[in-house]
Coordinates of N, CA and C in Angstrom, one line a residue:
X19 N 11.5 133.4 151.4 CA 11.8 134.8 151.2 C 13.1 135.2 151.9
X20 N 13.2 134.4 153.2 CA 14.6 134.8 153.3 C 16.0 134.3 153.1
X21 N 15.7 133.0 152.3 CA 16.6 132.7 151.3 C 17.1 133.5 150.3
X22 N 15.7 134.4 149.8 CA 16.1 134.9 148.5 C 17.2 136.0 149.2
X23 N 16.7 136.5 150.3 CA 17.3 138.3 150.6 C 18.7 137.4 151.2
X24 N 19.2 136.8 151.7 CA 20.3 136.3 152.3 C 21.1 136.1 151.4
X25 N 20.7 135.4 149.8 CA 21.5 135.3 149.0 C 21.9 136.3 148.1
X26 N 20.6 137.2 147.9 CA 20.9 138.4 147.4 C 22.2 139.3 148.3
X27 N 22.3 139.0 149.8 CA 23.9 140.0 150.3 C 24.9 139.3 150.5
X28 N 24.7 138.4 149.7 CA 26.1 137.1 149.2 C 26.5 136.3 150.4
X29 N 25.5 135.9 150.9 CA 25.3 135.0 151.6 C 25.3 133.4 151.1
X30 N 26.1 132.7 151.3 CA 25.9 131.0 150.8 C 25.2 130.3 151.4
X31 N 24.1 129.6 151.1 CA 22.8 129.8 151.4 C 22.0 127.9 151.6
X32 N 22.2 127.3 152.3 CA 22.1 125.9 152.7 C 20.4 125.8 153.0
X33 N 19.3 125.7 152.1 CA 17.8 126.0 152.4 C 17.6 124.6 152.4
X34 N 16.5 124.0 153.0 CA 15.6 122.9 153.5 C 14.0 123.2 152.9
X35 N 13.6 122.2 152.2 CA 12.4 122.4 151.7 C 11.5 120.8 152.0
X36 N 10.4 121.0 152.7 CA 9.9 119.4 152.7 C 9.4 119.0 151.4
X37 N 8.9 119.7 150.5 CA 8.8 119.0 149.3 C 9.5 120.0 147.9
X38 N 9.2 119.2 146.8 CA 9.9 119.8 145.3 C 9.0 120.6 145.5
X39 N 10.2 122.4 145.6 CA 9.8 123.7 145.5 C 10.3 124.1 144.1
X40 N 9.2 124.6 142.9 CA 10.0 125.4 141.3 C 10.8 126.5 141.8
X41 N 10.4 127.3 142.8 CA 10.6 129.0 142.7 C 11.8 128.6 143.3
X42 N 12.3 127.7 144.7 CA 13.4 127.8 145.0 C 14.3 127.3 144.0
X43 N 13.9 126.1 143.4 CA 14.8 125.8 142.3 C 15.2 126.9 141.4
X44 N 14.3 127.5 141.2 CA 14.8 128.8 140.0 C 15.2 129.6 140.6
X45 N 15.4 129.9 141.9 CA 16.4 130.6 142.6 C 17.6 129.9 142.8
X46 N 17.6 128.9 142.8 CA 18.7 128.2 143.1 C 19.8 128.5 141.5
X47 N 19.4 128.1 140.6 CA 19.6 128.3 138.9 C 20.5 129.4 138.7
X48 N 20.0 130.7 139.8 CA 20.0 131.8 138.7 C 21.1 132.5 140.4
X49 N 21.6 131.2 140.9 CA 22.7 132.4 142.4 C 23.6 131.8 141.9
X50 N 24.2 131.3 141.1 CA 25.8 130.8 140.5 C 26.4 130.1 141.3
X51 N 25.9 129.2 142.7 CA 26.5 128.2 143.5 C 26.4 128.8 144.7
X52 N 25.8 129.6 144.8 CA 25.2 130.4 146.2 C 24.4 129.5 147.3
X53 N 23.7 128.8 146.7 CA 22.4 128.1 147.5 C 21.9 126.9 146.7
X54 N 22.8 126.1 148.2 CA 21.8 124.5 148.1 C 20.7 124.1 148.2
X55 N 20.3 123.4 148.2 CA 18.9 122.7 148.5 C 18.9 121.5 148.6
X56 N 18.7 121.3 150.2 CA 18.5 119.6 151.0 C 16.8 119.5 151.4
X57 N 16.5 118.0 150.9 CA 15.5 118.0 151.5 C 15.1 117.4 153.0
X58 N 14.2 118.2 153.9 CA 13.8 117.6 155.0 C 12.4 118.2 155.2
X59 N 11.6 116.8 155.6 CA 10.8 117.1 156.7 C 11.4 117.0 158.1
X60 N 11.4 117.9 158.9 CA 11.8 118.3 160.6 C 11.1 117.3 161.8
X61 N 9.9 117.2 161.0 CA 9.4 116.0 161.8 C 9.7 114.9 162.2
X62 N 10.6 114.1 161.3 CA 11.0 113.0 160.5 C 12.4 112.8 161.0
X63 N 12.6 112.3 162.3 CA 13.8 112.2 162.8 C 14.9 111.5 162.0
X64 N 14.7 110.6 161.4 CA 15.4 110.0 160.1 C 15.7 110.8 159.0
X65 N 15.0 111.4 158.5 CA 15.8 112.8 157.4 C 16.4 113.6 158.3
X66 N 15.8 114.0 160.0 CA 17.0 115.0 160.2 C 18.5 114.5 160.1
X67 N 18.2 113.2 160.9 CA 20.2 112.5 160.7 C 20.7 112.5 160.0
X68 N 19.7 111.9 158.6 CA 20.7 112.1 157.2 C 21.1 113.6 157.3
X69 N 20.1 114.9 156.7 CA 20.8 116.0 156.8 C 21.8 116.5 157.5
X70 N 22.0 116.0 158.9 CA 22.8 116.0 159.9 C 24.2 115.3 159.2
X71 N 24.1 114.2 158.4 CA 25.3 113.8 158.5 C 25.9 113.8 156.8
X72 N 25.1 114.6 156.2 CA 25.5 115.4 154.7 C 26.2 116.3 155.1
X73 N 25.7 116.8 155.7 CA 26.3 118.5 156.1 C 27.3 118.3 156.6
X74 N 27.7 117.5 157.9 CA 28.9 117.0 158.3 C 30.4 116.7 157.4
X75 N 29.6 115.9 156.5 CA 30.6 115.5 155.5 C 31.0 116.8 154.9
X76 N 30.3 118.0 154.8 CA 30.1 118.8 154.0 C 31.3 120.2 154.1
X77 N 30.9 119.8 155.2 CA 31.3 121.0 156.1 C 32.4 120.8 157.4
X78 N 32.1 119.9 158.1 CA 33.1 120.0 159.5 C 34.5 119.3 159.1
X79 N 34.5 118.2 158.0 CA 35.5 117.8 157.4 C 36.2 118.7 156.9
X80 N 35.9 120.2 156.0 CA 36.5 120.9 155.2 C 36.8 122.1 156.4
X81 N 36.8 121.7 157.6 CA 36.9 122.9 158.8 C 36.5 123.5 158.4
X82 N 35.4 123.9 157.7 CA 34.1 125.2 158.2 C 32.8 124.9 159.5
X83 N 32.5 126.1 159.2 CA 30.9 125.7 159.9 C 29.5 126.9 159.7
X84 N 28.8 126.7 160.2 CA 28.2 127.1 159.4 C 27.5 128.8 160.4
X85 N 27.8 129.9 159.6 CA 27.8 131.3 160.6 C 26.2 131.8 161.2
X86 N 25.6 130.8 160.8 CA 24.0 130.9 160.8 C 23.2 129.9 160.5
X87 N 22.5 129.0 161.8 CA 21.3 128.3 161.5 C 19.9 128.8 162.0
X88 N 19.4 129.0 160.6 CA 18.0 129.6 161.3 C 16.5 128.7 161.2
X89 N 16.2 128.0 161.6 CA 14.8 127.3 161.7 C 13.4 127.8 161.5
X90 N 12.7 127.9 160.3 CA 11.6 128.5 160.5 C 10.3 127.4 160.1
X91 N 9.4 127.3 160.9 CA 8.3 126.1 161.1 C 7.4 126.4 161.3
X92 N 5.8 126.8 160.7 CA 5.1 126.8 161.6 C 3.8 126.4 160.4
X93 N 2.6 125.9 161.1 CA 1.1 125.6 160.5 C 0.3 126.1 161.8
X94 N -1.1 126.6 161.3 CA -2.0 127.1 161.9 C -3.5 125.9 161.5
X95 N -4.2 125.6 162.2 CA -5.6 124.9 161.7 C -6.5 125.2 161.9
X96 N -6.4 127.4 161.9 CA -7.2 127.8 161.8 C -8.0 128.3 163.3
X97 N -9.0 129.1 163.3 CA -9.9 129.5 164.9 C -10.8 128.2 165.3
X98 N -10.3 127.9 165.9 CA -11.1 126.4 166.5 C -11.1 126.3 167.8
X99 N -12.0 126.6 168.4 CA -12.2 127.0 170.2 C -11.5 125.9 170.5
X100 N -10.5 126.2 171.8 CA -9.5 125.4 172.3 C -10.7 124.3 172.8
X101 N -11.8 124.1 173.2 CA -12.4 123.3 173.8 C -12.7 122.2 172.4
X102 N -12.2 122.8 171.3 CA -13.3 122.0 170.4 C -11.7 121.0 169.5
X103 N -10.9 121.3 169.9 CA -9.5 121.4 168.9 C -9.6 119.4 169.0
X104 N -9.1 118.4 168.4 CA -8.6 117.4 168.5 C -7.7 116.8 169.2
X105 N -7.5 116.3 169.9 CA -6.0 116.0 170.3 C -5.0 115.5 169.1
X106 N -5.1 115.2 168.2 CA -4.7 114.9 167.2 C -4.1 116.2 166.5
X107 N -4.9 117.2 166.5 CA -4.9 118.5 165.8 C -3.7 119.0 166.6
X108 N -3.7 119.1 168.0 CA -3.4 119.7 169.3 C -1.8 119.1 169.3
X109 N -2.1 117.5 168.5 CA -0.3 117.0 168.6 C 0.6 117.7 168.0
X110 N -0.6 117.8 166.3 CA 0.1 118.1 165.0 C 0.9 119.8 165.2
X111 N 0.1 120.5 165.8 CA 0.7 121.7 166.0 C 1.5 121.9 166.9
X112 N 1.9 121.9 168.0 CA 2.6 122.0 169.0 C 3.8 120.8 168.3
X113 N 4.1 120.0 167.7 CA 5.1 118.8 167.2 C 5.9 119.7 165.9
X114 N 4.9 120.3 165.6 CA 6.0 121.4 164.4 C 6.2 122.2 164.7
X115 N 5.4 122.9 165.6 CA 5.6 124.3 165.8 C 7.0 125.0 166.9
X116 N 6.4 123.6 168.1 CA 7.5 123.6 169.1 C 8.7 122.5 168.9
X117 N 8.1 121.3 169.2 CA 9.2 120.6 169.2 C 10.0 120.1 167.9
X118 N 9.8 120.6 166.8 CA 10.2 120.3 165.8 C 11.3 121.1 165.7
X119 N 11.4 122.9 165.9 CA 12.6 123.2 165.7 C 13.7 123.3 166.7
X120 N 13.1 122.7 167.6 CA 14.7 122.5 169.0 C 14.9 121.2 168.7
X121 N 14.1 120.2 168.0 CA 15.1 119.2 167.5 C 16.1 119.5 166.7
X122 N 15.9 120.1 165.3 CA 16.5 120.2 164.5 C 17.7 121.2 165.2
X123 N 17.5 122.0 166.4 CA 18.7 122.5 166.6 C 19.6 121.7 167.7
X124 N 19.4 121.2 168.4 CA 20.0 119.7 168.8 C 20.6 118.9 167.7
X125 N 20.5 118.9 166.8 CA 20.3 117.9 166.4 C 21.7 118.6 165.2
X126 N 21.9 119.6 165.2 CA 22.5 120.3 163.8 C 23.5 121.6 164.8
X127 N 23.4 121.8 165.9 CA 23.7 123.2 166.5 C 25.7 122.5 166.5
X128 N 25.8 121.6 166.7 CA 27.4 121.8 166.6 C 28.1 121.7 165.2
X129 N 27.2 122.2 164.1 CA 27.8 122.4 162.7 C 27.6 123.8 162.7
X130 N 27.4 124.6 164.1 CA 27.9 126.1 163.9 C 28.8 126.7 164.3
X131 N 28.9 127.5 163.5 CA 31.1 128.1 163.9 C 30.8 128.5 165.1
X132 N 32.2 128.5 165.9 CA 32.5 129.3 167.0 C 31.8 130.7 166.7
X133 N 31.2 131.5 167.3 CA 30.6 133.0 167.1 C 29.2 133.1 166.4
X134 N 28.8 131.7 166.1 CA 27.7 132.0 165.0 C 26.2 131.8 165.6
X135 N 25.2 131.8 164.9 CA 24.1 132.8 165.4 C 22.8 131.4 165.5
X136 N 22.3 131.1 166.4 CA 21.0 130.0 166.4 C 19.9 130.7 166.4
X137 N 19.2 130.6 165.2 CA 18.0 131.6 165.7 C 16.4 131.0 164.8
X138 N 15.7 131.1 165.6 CA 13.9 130.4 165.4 C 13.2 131.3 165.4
X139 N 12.4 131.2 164.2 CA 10.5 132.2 163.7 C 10.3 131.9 164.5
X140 N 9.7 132.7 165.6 CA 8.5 132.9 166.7 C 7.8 133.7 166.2
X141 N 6.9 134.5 167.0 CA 5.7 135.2 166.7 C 5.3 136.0 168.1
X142 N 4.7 137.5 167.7 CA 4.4 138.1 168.8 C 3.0 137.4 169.3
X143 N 2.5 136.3 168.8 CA 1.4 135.8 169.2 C 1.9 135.0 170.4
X144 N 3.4 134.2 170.7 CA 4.0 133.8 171.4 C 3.9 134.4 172.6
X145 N 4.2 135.6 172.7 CA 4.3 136.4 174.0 C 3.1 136.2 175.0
X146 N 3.4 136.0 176.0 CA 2.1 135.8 177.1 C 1.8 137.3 177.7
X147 N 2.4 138.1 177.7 CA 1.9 139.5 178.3 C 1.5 140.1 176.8
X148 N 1.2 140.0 175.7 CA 0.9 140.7 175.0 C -0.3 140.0 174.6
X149 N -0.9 138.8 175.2 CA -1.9 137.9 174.7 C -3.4 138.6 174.9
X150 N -3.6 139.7 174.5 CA -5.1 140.6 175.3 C -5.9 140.1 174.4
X151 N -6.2 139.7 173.2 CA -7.2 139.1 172.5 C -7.7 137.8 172.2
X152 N -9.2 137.4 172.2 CA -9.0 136.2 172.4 C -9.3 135.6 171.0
X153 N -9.1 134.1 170.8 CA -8.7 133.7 169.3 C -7.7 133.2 169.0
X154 N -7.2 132.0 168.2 CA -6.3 131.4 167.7 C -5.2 131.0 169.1
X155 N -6.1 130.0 170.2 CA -5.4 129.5 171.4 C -4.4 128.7 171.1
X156 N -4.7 127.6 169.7 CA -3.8 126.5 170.2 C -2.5 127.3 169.2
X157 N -2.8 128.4 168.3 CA -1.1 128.6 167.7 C -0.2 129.3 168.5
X158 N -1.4 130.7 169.2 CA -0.5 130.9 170.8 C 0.2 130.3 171.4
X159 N -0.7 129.0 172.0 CA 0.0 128.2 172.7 C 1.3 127.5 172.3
X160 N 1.3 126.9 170.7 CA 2.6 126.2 169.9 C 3.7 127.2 170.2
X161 N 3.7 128.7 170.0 CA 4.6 129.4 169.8 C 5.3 129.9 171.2
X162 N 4.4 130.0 172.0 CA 5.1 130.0 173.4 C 5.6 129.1 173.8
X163 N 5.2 127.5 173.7 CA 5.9 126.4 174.2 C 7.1 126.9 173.1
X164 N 6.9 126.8 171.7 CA 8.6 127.2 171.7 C 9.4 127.9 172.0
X165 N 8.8 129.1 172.6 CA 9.9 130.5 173.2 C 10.4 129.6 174.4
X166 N 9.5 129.0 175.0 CA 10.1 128.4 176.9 C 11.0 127.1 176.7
X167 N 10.7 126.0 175.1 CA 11.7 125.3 174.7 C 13.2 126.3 174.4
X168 N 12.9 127.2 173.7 CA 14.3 128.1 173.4 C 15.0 128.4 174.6
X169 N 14.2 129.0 175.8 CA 14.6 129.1 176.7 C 15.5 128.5 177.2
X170 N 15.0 127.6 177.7 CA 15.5 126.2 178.3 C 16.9 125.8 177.5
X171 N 16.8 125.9 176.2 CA 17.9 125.7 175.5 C 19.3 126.1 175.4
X172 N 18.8 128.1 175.5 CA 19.8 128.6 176.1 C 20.6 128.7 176.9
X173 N 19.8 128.2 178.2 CA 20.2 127.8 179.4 C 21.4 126.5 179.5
X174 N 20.5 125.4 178.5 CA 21.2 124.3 178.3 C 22.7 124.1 177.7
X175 N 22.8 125.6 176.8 CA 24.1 125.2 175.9 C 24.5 127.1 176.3
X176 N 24.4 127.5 177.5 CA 24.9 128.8 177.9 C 26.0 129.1 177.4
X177 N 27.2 128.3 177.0 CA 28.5 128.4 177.3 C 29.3 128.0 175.9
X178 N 28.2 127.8 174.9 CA 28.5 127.2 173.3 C 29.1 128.5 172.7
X179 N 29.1 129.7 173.0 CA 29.3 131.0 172.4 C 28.3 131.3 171.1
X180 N 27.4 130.8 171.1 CA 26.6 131.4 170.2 C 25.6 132.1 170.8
X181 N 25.3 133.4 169.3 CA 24.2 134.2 169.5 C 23.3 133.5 169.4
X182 N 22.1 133.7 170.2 CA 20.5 133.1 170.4 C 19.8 133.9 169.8
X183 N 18.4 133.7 169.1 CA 17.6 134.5 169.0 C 16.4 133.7 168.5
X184 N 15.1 134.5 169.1 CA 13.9 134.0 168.7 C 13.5 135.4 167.3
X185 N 12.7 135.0 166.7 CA 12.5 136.7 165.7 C 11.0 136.5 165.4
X186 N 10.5 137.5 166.0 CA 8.8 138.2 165.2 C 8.7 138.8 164.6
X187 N 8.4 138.6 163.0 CA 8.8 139.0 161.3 C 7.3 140.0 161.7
X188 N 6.5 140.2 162.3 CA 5.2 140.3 162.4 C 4.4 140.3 161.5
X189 N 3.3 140.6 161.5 CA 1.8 139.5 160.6 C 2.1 139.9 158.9
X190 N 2.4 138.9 158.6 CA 3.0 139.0 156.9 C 1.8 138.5 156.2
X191 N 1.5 139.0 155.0 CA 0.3 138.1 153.4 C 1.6 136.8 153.5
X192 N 0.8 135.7 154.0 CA 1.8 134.8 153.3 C 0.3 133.6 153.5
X193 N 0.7 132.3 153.5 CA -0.4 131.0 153.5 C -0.9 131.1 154.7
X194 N -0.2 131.2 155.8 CA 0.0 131.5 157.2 C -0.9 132.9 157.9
X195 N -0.2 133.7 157.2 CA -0.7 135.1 158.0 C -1.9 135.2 157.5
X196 N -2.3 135.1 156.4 CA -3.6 135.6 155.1 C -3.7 136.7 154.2
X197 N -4.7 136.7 153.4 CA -4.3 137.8 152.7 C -4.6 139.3 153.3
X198 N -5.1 139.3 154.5 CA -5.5 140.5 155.3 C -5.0 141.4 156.1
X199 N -3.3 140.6 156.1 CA -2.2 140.6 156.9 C -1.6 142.1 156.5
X200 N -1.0 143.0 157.3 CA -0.4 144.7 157.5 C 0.7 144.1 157.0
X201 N 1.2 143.6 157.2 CA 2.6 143.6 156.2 C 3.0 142.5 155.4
X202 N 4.0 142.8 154.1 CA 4.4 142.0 152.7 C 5.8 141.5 153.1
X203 N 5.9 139.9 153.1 CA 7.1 139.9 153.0 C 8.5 140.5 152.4
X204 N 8.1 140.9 151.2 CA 9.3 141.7 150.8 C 9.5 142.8 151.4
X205 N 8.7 143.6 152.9 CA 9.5 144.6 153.3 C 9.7 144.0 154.7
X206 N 9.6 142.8 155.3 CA 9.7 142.6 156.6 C 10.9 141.7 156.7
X207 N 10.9 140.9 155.5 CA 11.9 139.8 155.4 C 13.8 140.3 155.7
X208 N 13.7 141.8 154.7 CA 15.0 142.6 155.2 C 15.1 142.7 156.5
X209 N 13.9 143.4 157.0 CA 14.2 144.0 158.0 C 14.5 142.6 159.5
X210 N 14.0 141.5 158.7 CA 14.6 140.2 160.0 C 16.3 140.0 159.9
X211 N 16.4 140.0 158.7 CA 17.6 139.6 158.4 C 18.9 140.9 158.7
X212 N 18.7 142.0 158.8 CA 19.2 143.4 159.2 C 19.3 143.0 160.5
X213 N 18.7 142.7 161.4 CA 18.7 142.1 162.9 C 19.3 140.8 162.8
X214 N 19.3 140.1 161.8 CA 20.0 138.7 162.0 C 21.7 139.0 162.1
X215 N 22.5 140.0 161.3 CA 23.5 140.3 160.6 C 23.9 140.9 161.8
X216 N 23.1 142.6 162.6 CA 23.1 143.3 163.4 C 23.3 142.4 164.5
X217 N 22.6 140.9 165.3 CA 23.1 141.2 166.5 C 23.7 139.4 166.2
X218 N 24.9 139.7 165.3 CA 26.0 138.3 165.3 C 26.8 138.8 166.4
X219 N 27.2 138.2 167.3 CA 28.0 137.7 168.3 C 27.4 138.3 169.9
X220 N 26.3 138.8 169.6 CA 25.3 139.1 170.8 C 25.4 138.0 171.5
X221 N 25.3 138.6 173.1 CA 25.5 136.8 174.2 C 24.3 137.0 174.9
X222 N 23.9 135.5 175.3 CA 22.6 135.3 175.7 C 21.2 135.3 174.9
X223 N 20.3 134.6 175.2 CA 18.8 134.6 174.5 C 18.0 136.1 173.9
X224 N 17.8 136.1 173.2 CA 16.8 137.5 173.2 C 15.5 137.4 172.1
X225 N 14.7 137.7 172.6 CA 13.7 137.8 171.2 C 12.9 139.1 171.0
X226 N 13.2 139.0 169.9 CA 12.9 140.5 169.2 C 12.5 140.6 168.1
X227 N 12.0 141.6 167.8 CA 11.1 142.1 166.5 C 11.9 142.6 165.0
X228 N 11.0 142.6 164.0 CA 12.3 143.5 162.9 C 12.3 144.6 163.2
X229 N 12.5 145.1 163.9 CA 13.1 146.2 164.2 C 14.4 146.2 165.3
X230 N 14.6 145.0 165.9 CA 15.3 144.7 166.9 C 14.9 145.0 168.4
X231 N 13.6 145.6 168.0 CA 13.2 145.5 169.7 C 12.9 144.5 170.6
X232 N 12.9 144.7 171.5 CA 12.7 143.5 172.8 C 11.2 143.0 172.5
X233 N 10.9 141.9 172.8 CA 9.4 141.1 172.6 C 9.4 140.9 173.9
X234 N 8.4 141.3 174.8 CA 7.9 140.6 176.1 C 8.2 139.2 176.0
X235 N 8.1 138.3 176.7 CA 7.4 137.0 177.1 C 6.4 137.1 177.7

């Protein structure tokens, strides 16, 4: 979805899909050279390098770069009392959820222009002061280890001149949220990307809602 709205404000549009997607491809068809399509699983440290080193060819050679990398990852396996979870289950989520998109931004962050914007789906489920209900511990937990990975990150590349940002699209109908979810992507997806546009050359970490408000930690 927010491929589609990015390309729709003539935005040139570099999307990642782990497997053959129709709808992207028919969006891809019908933007006149607007928007690529590379494949990667994020997991898969070997497709990130290839992508890493397409893009390079693609881009750093032709002195550009790229004004926006935004990372979005996440699976849920559902209400499963943290006492009862797998370790296996426990890897699988926290490996995509967390450490998969600070790879990919390690891994890709110096194919962004001087001024341009790093920014990762989080979730207000992420926030630890807003955690008052109990349920769904281990995606809580995936999404906060990624806010304190982003953290750390900011810290780590303080001085790269890019805008940071985490973003809480909040509870959307999608495979993820369910169908019982208060909000539709097509009106929340703007409102991420209005905040993505809005805070280009902002300094320092922040995470925030579509609306641009501040998110606890």
């Amino acid at each position: 979805m927010l491929t589609r709205e990015l390309t729709r404000r003539g935005w040139r549009v570099i999307a990642t899909a782990r497997q053959e997607d129709g709808e992207l491809r028919a969006m891809q068809s019908a933007s006149t050279g607007q928007l690529e399509i590379e494949s990667l699983e994020m997991t898969d440290l070997d497709q990130l390098g290839g992508l890493r080193e397409r893009l390079e060819e693609r881009w750093l050679v032709a002195g550009q770069g790229l004004d926006l990398l935004f990372v979005n990852a996440a699976i849920d396996r559902g209400e499963v009392p943290i006492d009862q979870v797998p370790t296996d289950m426990f890897t699988e989520v926290m490996v995509t959820n967390a450490l998969s998109p600070l790879r990919v931004l390690e891994v890709l962050r110096t194919l962004v222009a001087p001024g341009g914007t790093v920014a990762v789906m989080s979730s207000e489920q992420g926030s630890i002061t807003r955690n008052m209900e109990d349920g769904y511990d281990l995606y809580k937990a995936s999404k906060a280890a990624l806010n304190q990975l982003m953290r750390s990150y900011a810290t780590r590349h303080a001085d790269d001149g890019h805008t940071k940002l985490l973003m809480d699209p909040g509870h959307n109908r999608t495979r993820l949220g369910g169908p019982d979810a208060p909000l539709s992507p097509e009106d929340s997806i703007p409102e991420v990307a209005d905040v993505l546009e809005k805070q280009a050359g902002a300094r320092g970490l922040q995470f925030l809602d579509r609306h641009g408000e501040t998110v606890p930690w």
